[in-house]
Coordinates of C-alpha atoms and ligand atoms in Angstrom, one line a residue:
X151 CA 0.0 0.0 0.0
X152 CA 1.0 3.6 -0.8
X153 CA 2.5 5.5 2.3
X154 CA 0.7 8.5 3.8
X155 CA 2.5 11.4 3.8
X156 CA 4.0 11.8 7.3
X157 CA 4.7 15.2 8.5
X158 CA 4.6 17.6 11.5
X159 CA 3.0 20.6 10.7
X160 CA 3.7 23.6 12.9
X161 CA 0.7 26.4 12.4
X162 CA 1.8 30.1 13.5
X163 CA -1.6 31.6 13.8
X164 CA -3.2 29.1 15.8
X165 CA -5.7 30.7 17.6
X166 CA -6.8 33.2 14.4
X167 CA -10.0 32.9 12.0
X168 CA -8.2 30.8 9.5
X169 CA -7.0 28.2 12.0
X170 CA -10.5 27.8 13.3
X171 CA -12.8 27.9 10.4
X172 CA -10.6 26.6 7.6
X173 CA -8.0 25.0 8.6
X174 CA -8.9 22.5 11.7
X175 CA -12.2 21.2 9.9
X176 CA -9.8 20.5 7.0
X177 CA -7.6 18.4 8.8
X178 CA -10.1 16.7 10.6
X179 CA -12.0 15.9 7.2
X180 CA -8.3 14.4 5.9
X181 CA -8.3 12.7 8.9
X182 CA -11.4 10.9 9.0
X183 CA -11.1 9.8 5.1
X184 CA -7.7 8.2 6.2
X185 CA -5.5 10.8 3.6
X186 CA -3.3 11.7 6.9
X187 CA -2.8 8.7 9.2
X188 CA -1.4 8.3 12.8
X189 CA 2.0 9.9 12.0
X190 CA 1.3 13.7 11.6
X191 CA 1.5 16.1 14.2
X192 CA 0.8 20.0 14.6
X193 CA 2.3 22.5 16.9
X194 CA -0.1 25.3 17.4
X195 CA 1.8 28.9 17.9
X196 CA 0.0 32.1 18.8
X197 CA 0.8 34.6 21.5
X198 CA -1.7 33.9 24.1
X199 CA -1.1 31.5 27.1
X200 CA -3.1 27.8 26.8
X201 CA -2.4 24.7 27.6
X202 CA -2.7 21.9 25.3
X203 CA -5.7 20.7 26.9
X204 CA -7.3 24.1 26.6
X205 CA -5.6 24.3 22.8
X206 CA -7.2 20.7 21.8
X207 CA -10.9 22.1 23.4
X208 CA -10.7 24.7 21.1
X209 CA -9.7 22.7 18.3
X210 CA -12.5 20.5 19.1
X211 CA -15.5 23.2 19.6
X212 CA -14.1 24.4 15.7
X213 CA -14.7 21.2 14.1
X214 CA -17.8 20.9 15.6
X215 CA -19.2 24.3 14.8
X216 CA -18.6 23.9 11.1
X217 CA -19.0 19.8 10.5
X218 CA -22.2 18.0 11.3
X219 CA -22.0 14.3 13.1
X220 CA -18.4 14.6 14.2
X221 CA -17.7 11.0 16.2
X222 CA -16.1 11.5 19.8
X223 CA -14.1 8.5 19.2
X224 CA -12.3 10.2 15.8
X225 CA -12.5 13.6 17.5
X226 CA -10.7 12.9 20.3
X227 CA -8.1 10.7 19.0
X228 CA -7.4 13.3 16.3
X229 CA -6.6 16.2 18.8
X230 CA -4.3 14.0 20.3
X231 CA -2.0 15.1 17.2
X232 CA -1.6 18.9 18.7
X233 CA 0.2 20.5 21.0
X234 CA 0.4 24.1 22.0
X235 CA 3.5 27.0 21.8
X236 CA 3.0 30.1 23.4
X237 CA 5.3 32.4 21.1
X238 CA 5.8 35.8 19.9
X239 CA 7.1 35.3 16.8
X240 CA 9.4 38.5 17.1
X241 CA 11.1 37.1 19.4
X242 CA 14.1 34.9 18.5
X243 CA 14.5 33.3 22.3
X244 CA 11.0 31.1 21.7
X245 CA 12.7 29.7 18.5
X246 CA 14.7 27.2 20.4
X247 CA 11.8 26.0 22.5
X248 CA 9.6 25.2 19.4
X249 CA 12.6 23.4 17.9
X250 CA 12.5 21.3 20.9
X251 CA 9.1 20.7 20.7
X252 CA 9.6 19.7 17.1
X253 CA 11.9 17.3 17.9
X254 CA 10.2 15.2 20.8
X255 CA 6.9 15.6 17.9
X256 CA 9.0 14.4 15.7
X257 CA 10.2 11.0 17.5
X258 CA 7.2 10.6 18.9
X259 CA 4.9 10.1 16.4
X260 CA 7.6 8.8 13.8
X261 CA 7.8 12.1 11.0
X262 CA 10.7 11.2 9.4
X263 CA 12.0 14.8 10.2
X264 CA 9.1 15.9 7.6
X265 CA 8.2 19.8 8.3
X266 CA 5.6 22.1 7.0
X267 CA 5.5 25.5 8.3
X268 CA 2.2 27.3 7.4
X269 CA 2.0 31.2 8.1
X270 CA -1.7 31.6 8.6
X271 CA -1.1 35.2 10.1
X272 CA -0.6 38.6 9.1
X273 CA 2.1 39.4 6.3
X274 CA 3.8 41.3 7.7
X275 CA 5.2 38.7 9.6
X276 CA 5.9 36.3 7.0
X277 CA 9.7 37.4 6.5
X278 CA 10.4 37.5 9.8
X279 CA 9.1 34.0 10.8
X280 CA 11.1 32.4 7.4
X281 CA 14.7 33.9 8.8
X282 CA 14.1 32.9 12.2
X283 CA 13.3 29.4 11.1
X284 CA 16.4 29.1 9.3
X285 CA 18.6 31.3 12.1
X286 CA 17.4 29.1 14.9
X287 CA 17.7 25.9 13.0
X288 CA 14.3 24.6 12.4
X289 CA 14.3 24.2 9.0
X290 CA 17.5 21.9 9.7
X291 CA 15.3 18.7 9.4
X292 CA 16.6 15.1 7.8
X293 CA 13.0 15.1 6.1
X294 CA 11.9 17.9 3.2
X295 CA 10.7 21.3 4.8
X296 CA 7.7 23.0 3.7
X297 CA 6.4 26.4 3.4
X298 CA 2.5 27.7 2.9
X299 CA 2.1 31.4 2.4
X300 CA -1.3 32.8 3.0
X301 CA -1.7 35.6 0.7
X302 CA -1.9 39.0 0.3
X303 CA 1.7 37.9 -1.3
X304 CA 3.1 41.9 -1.4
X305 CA 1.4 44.8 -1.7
X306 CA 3.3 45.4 -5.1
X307 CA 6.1 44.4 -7.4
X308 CA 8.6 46.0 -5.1
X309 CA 6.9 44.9 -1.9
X310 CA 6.2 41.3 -3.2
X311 CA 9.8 40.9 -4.1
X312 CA 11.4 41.7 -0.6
X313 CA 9.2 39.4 0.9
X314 CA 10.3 36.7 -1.9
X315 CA 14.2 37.2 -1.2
X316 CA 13.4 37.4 2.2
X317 CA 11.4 33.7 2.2
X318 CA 14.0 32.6 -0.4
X319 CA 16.8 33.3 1.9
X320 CA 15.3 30.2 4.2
X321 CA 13.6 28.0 1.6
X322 CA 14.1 27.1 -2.1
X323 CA 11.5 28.4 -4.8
X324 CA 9.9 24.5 -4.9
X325 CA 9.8 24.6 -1.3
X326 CA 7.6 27.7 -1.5
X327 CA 3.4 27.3 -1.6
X328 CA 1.8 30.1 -2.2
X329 CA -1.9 29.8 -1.8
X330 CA -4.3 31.1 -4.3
X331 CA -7.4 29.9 -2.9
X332 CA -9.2 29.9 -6.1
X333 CA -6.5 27.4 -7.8
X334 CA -8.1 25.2 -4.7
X335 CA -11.7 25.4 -6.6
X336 CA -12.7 22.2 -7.9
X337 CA -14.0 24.2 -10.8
X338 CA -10.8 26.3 -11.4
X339 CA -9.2 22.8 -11.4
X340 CA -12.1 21.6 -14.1
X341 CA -10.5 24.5 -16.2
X342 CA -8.1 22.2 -18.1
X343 CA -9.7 19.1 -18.1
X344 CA -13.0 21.1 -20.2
X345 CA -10.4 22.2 -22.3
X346 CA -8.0 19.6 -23.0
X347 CA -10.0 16.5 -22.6
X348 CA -13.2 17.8 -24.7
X349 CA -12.6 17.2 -28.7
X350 CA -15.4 19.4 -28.6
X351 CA -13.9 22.4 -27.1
X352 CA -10.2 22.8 -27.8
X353 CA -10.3 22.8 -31.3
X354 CA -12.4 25.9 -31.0
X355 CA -10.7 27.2 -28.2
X356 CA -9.3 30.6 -30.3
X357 CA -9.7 33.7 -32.0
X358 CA -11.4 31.8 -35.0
X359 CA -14.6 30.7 -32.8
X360 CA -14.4 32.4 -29.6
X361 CA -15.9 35.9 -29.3
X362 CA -14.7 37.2 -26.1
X363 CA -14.5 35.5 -22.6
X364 CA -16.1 37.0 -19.8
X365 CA -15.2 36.5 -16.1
X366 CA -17.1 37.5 -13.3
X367 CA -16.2 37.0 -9.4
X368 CA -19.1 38.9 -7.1
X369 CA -19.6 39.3 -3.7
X370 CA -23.0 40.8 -1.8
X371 CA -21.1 41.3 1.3
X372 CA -18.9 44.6 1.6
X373 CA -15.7 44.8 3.6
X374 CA -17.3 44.0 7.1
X375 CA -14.5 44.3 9.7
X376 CA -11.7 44.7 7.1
X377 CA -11.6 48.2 6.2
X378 CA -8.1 48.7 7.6
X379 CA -6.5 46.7 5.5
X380 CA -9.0 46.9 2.2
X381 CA -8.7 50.6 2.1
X382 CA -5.6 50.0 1.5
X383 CA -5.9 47.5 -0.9
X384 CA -9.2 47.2 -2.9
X385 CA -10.1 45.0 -5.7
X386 CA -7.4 45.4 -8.2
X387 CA -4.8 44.4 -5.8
X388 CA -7.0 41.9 -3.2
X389 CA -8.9 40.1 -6.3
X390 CA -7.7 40.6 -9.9
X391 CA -3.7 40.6 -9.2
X392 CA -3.9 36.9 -8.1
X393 CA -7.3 35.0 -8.7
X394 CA -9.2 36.9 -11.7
X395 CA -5.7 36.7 -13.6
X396 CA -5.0 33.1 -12.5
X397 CA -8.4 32.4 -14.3
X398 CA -7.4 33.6 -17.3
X399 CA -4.1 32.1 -17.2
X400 CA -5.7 28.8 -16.9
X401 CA -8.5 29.6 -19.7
X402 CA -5.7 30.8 -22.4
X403 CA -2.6 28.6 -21.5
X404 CA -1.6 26.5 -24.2
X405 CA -1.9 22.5 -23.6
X406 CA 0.9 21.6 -21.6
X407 CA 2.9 18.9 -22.8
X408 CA 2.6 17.3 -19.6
X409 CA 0.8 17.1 -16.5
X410 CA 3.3 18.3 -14.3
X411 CA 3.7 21.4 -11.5
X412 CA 6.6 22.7 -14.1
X413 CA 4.8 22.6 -17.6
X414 CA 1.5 23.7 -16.2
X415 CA 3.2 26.5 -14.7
X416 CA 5.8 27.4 -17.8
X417 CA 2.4 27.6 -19.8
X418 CA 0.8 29.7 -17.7
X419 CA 3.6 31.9 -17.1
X420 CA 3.4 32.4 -21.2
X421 CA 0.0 33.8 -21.2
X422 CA 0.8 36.0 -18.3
X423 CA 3.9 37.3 -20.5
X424 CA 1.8 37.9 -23.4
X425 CA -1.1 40.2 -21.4
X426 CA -0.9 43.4 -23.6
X427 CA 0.7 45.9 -22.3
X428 CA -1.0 49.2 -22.2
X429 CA -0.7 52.9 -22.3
X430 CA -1.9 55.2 -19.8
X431 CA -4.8 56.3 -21.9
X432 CA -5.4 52.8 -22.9
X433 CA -5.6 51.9 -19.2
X434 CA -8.1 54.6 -18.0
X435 CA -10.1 53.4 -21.4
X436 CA -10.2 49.4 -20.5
X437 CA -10.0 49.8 -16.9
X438 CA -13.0 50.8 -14.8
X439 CA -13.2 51.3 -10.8
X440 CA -16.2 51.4 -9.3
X441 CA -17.0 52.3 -5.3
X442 CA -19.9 51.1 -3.5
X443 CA -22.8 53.6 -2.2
X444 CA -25.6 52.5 -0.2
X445 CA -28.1 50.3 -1.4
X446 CA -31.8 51.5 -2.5
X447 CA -33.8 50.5 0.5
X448 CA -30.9 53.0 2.8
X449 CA -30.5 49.9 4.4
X450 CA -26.7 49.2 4.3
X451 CA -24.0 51.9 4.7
X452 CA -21.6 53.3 1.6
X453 CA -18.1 51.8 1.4
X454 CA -17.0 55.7 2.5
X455 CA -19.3 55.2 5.9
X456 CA -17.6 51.7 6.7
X457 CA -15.3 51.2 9.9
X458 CA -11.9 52.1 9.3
X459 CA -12.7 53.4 5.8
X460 CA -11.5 57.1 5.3
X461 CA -14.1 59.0 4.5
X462 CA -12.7 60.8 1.4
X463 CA -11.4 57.2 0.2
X464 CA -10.4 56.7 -3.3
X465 CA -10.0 52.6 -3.0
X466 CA -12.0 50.7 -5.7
X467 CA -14.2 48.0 -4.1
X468 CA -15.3 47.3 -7.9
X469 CA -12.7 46.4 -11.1
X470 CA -13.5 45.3 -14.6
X471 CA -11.9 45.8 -17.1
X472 CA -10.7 44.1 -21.0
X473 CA -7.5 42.3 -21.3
X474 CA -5.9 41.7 -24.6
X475 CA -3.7 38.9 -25.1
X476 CA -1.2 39.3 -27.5
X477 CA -0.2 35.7 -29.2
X478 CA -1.3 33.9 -32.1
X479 CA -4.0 31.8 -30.4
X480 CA -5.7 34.9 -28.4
X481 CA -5.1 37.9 -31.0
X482 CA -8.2 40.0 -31.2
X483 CA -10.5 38.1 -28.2
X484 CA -10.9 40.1 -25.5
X485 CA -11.1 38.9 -21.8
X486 CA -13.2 41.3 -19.7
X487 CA -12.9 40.8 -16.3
X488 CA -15.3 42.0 -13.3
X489 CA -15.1 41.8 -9.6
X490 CA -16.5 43.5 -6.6
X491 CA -18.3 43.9 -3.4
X492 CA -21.9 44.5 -2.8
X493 CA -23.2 43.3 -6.3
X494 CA -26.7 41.5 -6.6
X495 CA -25.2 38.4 -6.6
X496 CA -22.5 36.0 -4.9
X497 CA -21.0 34.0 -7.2
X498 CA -17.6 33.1 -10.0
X499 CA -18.7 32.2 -13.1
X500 CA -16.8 32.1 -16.6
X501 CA -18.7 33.1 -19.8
X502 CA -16.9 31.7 -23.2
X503 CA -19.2 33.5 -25.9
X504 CA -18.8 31.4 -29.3
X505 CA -18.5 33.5 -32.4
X506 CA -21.6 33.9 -34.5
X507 CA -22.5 31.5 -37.3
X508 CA -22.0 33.4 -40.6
X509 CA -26.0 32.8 -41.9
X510 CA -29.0 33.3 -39.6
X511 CA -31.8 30.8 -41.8
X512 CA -34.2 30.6 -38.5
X513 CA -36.5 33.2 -37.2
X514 CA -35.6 34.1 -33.6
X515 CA -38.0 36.0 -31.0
X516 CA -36.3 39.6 -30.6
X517 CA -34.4 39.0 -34.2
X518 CA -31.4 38.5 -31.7
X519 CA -29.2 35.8 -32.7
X520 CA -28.6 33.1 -29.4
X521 CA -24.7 32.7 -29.5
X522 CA -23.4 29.1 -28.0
X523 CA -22.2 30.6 -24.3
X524 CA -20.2 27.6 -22.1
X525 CA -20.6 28.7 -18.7
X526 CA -18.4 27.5 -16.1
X527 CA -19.7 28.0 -12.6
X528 CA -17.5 28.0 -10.2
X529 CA -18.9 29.1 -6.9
X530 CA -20.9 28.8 -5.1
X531 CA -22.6 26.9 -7.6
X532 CA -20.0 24.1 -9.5
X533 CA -21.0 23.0 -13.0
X534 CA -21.2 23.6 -16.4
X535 CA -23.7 25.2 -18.9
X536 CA -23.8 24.8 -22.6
X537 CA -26.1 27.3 -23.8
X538 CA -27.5 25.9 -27.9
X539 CA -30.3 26.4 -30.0
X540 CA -32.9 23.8 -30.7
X541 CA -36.3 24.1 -33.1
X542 CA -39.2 25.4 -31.1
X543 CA -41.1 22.6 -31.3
X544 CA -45.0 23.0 -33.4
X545 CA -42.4 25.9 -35.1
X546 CA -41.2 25.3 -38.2
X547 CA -38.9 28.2 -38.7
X548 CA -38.7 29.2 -35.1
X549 CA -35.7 28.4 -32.8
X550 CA -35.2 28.3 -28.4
X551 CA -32.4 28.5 -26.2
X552 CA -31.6 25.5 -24.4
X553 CA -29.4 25.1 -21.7
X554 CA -27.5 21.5 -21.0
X555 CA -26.3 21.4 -17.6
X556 CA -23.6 19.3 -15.7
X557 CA -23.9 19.9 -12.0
X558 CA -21.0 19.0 -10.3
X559 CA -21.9 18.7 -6.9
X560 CA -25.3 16.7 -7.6
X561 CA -23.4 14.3 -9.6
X562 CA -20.8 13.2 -6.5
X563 CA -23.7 13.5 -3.9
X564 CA -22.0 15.4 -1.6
X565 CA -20.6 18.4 -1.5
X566 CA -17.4 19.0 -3.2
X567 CA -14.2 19.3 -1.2
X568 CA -13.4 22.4 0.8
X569 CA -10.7 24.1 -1.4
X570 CA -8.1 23.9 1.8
X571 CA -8.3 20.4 2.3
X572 CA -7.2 19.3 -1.3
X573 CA -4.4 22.0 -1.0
X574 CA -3.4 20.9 2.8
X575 CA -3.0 17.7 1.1
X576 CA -1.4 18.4 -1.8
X577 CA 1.6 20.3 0.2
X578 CA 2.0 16.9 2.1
X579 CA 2.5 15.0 -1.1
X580 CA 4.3 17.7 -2.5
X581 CA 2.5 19.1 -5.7
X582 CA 2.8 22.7 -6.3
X583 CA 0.3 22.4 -9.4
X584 CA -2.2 24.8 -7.2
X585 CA 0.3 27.3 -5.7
X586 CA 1.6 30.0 -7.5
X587 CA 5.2 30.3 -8.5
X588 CA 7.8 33.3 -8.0
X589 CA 7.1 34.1 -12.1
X590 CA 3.3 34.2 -12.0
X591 CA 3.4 36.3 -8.8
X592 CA 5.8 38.8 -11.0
X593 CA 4.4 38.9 -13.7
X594 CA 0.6 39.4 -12.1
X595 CA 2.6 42.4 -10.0
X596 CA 3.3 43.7 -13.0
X597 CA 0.5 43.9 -14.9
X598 CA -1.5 45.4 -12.0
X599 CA 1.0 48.1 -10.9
X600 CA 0.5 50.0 -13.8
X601 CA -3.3 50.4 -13.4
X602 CA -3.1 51.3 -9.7
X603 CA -0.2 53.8 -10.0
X604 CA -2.6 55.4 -12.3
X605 CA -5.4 55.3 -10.4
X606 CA -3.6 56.3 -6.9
X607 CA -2.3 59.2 -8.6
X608 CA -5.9 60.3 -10.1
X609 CA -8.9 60.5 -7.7
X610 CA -12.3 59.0 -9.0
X611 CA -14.9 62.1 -9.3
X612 CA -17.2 59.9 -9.7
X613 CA -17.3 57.3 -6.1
X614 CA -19.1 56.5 -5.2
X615 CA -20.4 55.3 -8.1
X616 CA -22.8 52.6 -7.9
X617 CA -25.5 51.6 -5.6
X618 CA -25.1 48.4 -3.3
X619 CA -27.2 45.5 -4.8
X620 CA -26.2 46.4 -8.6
X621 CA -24.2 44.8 -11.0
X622 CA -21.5 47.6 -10.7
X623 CA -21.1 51.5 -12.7
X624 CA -22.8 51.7 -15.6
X625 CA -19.1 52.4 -17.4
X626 CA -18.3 49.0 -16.9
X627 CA -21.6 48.4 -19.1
X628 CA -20.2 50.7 -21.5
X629 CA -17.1 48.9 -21.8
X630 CA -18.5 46.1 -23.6
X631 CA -21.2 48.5 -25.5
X632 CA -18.1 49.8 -27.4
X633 CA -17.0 46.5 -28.6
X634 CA -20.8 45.6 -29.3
X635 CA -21.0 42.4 -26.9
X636 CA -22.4 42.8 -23.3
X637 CA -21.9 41.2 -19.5
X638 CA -24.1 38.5 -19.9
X639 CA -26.9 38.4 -16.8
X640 CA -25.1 35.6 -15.0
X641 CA -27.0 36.5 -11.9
X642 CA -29.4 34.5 -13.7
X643 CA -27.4 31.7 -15.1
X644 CA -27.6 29.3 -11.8
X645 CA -27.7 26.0 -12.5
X646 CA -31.6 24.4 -12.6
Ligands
NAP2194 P1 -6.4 36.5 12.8 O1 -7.7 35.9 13.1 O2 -6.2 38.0 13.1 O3 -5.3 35.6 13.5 C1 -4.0 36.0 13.7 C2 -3.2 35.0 14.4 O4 -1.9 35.4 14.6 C3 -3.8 34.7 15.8 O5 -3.6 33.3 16.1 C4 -2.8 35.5 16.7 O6 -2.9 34.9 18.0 C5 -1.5 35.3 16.0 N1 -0.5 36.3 16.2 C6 -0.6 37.7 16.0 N2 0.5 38.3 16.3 C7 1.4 37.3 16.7 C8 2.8 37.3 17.1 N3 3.5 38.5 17.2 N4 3.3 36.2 17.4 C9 2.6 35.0 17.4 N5 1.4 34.9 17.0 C10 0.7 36.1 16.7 O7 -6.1 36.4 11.3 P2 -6.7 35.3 10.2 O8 -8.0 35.9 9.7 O9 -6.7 34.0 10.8 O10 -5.7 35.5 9.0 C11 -4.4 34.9 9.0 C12 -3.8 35.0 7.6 O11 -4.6 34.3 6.7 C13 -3.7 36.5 7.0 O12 -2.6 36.6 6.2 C14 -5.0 36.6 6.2 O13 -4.8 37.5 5.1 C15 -5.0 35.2 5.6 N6 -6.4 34.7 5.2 C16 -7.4 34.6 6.1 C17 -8.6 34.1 5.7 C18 -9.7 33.9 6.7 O14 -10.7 33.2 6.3 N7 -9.6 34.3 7.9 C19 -8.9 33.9 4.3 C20 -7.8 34.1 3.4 C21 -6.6 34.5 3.9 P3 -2.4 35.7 19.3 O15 -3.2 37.0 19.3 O16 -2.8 34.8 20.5 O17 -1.0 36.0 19.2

């Protein structure tokens, strides 16, 4: 029988939001389906004083707030695995106590000297933590060493490149995995397989049937508690820099000539070398911001009224905007792009609109032509749509839309794996496939840094400029009014 990856996995952040809600339940659920057997171990480090017994009830009360039927017997052999490490990460002294720790972990429950050491707190401590792992010795192990980055990876090019030489300095590039948590989407993962698995679709898959490609990730909630930090950010940087471009890496990426981390990366990193690059006018043109005001009923506050949100604030909490990409398969097909907060809808879906076919013979309602549309739904809905035209039946001339679904989660039964569990598990067995690498972090950096040194330097007359509950500022309509397509209503495109 295959060997389970052994490891000891030593969580700094152990008592924040990510331990608890993600990360706990999805080593509980690898657990239980026997993917991580008796030899792992975690070593939980956060500031404030617990003991392990007080660090394992915790553990326990997460699981059981966000799984139903936990088993006592599983649950309480499974917090066995943890121990606690009261540790101020600044501080270099605690370093050698953890390494103890590690050690006695280590030989007790037979790791092989196997280490993954996942950040799951703020950034800003992410440099610090790597050197003192490799000052203090703790990334001296005889097994392989490990480390997950939670993002926001950088702030900018410049920013994002300290960190890296900083993280570098301790652990090699393939040591390195960076979480997108959209690359965790079992949908994002679909991506490929549609493409290159379907003799259907990838013969198509270019400028010579494909329209445009439209990609739309929307949230109804605004920025809650996490103003500080957003107003900082806002969309471009906290959404389109790293997941809306990782789609379209993955929807334009040429068919890799194998399956593995390096050639689906190399092809990726192509597309994101080929994203036009544009002029300043060509950027306020293609690129639209939009800020959130309240919503009709006066019910919900504008972005500007939130906690910790300055009141003259010129952050985006709405992007779309039309990416060209400038190779022989893409020349011509634009990707439009839209994400933000406080739309109508929450949900990811991709829109492939099919070129028109050159004749219309049938009669259509509305003399508007029904283009093919493949819809990939990716949350929180999983699937795909295949939108054709069929003869209206009794009609002889006449033709209707149809819609053939493929609903992912109906078809398993269950719902589909939380995105942090399959990438938990694919650290242990070390594939990078779903991480990003140093080059697509670049590159993305890049791309984006241009478009907010624009926008920081030019304050938006307009915010805020659409109303909570819409589908965004009516330029991002015009956007695609110029190029004669439009967003199409995926609000309404759940699967039935
Ligand atoms: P959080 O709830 O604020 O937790 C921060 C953790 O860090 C706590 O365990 C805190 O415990 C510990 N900590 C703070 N300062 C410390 C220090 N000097 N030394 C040792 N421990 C320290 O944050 P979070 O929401 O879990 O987020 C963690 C990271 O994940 C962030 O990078 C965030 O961007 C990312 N992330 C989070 C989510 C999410 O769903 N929450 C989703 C995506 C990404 P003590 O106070 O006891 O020290």
């Amino acid at each position: 029988m295959k060997k389970r990856p052994a490891s000891l996995l030593i969580l700094f952040g152990a008592t924040g939001d990510l331990a608890n809600r993600k990360l706990y339940p999805s080593l509980y659920r690898l657990y239980t389906k026997g993917k991580i057997t008796e030899n792992f171990a975690v070593i939980g480090v956060a500031r404030r004083e617990l003991t392990d017994e007080q660090y394992q009830l915790n553990i326990k009360q997460s699981i059981v707030s966000e799984i139903n039927n936990v088993k006592d017997c599983d649950i309480n052999s499974f917090v066995t695995h943890f121990k606690y490490h009261s540790h101020d990460v600044s501080d270099s002294a605690s370093y050698a106590e953890l390494k103890k720790l590690a050690e006695q972990m280590d030989q007790t429950f037979e790791l092989e000297g196997n280490r993954l050491f996942y950040l799951a707190m703020a950034p800003e401590f992410f440099g610090i933590i790597t050197q003192f792992l490799k000052s203090e010795g703790l990334t001296d192990t005889a097994g392989y060493k490990r480390v997950i980055i939670e993002k926001p990876f950088g702030h900018n090019f410049e920013t994002a490149k300290k960190l890296n030489d900083m993280i570098r300095s301790a652990f090699e590039e393939e040591e390195i995995y960076r979480i997108d948590h959209y690359l965790g989407k079992e949908m994002v993962q679909n991506i490929e397989v549609i493409r290159f698995s379907n003799a259907l679709f990838e013969p198509l898959w270019n400028n010579r049937y494909i329209s445009n490609i439209q990609i739309t990730s929307s949230e109804t909630l605004g920025v809650e508690e996490r103003g500080r930090y957003y107003d900082k950010s806002g969309a471009l940087r906290d959404m389109v820099q790293n997941h809306m471009l990782q789609m379209v890496a993955l929807l334009a990426m040429e068919p890799p000539i194998s399956l593995t981390t390096e050639e689906i990366r190399s092809e990726k990193v192509r597309v994101l070398r080929s994203l036009r690059k544009y002029t300043d006018k060509e950027i306020q043109q293609y690129f639209i911001r939009g800020q959130y005001d309240r919503d009709e009923e006066n019910l919900l506050s504008a972005y500007r009224d939130e906690p910790m949100v300055e009141k003259d604030s010129n952050t985006g909490t709405y992007v779309a905007g039309k990416i060209m990409i400038d190779n022989f398969r893409w020349a011509g097909v634009p990707f439009y792009i839209r994400t933000g907060k406080r739309m109508s809808a929450k949900s990811t879906k991709i829109v492939v609109q099919f070129k028109d076919i050159p004749m219309n013979l049938y009669y259509q309602p509305k003399e508007v032509l029904n283009p093919n549309l493949l819809v990939i739904h990716i949350q929180p809905d999983e699937g795909i749509t295949l939108h054709l035209n069929v003869k209206k039946s009794g009609q002889k001339e006449e033709t209707k839309p149809i819609h053939l679904h493929f609903s992912n989660s109906n078809v398993n039964g269950i719902n589909t794996p939380e995105a942090y569990e399959m990438l938990i598990y694919d650290v242990m067995r070390g594939d990078a496939t779903n991480f990003t690498h140093w080059e697509e972090v670049a590159l993305s950096w890049k791309f984006v840094d241009r478009i907010s040194q624009i926008w920081e330097n030019t304050r938006e007359q307009d915010f805020p400029n659409y109303v909570s509950g819409s589908m965004g500022p009516k330029k991002a309509d015009e956007l695609l009014e110029r190029d004669n397509h439009i967003w199409w209503p995926i609000e309404q495109f759940e699967i039935e």
